Amino acid sequence: MKLFTVGPVEMYDSTLEVRSKQLPYFRTDFFSKLMLENEEMLKKALYTDKSSKAIFLTGSGTSAMDAVVGQCLSNEKALVIDGGSFGHRFVELCEFYGVEYESIHLDTNETLTVNHLQEYQNHDFTCMLVNMHETSTGQLYDIKMLSEFCIKKEMALIVDAISAFLCDEIKMDEMHIDCLITSSQKALSLAPGLSMIVVNDDFYQKFIKNKKAKSYYLDLNAHLKNMERGQTPFTPAVGVCYEVHDMLEKVLNKGVEQVIADKKCLANYFRENIKKLGIEVVDCPLSNALTPLYFKDGGAKALYENLKDKYDIYLTPCGGINADKIVRVGHMGNLCIDDYDDLINKIREVL
Ligand SMILES: *Cc1c(COP(=O)(O)O)cnc(C)c1O
């Protein structure tokens, strides 16, 4: 089996080794130390200041989105970038919790530009919700452009970077990102089950400290209180916490910039070579996390099915109106040039 998916993805050997061990009891000094190191390493990998805080939630990425919208955004007004199914999830969460919002809707393959923002220049918002890489379409948004808008309007910038973290450059403080969400099974290449929220002190003071949780389980203040001593209110996904430690240690040893440069190299290699087969790549700013292949006259679904049935190779299909037009090829996880050479050969055979 080979996964060119967007999560879970091909795990690294060291992760598989960590996963194979007996899980320890977790209300111990040893586990507290591991969690505090996870927090430090995560903040370092995101280039954020010591005064920022990390929260570890046990749940898939949506649990973190849910906690942030439900608790942080009560009595706020959000501008949501609704450019695909993950952007739309923020819209649905605002609806669900009765958060006041307006949204910028993007059509398939429509690039977000400053013109989209201009329309909202004179509307009042207290924050923006955006998925840095809209994984459902492959579009990578220009965070600098968005943060300039947020600074001008004194809005907090809340970024879901679940598939962008470690694939695309993120410097939280430099980019003026106030709250960042990520989770274990995408670019981190770990098992599903753990989500992380990193917030700067400003965001904590304004959007968390005095806000009542809508969910008993996901109360961010309870999580932050426990995290002061490296603990969580309830049993966390203990094994994934160990995987995070192993992965972040390796990432920081190699250097975050190098990790991202390697991903970029892999994505570019695939894009150059797939175009030689006459296959189109969706034309918008792309993340290094995946390449969306565009079949104008259909055939994306058959390609996905054939690779799966004949070779046990998994690409990532699309839903909705693009189900037969777009198929996504992931670059996250333990994949190398040889894997893409093999994939391109198999695609050539199947077509
Ligand atoms: C995967 C993903 C999520 C969360 O999905 P879960 O299935 O809940 O983990 C959220 N946002 C983006 C951009 C994603 O890629």
Tab-separated table of N, CA and C and ligand atoms in Angstrom, residues 60-62 65 86 89 131 133 135 160 162-163 183 185-186, ligand 1:
chain	number	residue	atom	x	y	z
A	60	SER	N	-9.924	14.976	16.520
A	60	SER	CA	-9.371	15.312	15.200
A	60	SER	C	-9.361	16.832	15.044
A	61	GLY	N	-8.818	17.313	13.944
A	61	GLY	CA	-8.653	18.756	13.736
A	61	GLY	C	-9.915	19.557	13.953
A	62	THR	N	-11.035	18.978	13.602
A	62	THR	CA	-12.303	19.692	13.738
A	62	THR	C	-12.611	20.011	15.197
A	65	MET	N	-11.126	23.329	15.793
A	65	MET	CA	-11.914	24.375	15.127
A	65	MET	C	-13.179	24.645	15.940
A	86	PHE	N	-13.239	22.940	3.958
A	86	PHE	CA	-12.763	23.272	5.308
A	86	PHE	C	-13.117	24.707	5.692
A	89	ARG	N	-16.536	24.598	6.734
A	89	ARG	CA	-16.727	24.053	8.087
A	89	ARG	C	-16.724	25.182	9.124
A	131	ASN	N	-8.374	28.942	6.551
A	131	ASN	CA	-7.582	27.721	6.475
A	131	ASN	C	-6.396	28.065	5.571
A	133	HIS	N	-3.996	26.563	4.116
A	133	HIS	CA	-4.077	25.734	2.914
A	133	HIS	C	-5.457	25.088	2.925
A	135	THR	N	-7.310	22.504	2.062
A	135	THR	CA	-6.910	21.169	1.615
A	135	THR	C	-7.865	20.566	0.582
A	160	ASP	N	-6.234	28.088	10.563
A	160	ASP	CA	-6.201	26.629	10.572
A	160	ASP	C	-5.080	26.223	9.620
A	162	ILE	N	-3.731	23.103	9.502
A	162	ILE	CA	-3.660	21.651	9.717
A	162	ILE	C	-2.852	20.946	8.636
A	163	SER	N	-2.990	21.392	7.392
A	163	SER	CA	-2.196	20.749	6.328
A	163	SER	C	-1.038	21.624	5.856
A	183	SER	N	-3.125	19.639	13.545
A	183	SER	CA	-3.466	18.338	14.122
A	183	SER	C	-2.524	17.256	13.641
A	185	GLN	N	-2.578	14.176	12.148
A	185	GLN	CA	-2.549	13.203	11.041
A	185	GLN	C	-2.263	13.773	9.659
A	186	LYS	N	-2.031	15.083	9.570
A	186	LYS	CA	-1.768	15.656	8.238
A	186	LYS	C	-0.259	15.827	8.053
B	1	LIG	C1	-8.014	17.784	7.694
B	1	LIG	C2	-8.312	19.180	7.909
B	1	LIG	C3	-9.139	19.589	8.969
B	1	LIG	C4	-9.717	18.711	10.032
B	1	LIG	O1	-10.261	17.539	9.653
B	1	LIG	P1	-10.414	16.354	10.713
B	1	LIG	O2	-10.967	15.260	9.884
B	1	LIG	O3	-11.328	16.806	11.762
B	1	LIG	O4	-9.046	16.084	11.243
B	1	LIG	C5	-9.370	20.939	9.098
B	1	LIG	N1	-8.854	21.830	8.263
B	1	LIG	C6	-8.052	21.487	7.255
B	1	LIG	C7	-7.482	22.555	6.380
B	1	LIG	C8	-7.749	20.149	7.045
B	1	LIG	O5	-6.929	19.799	6.040
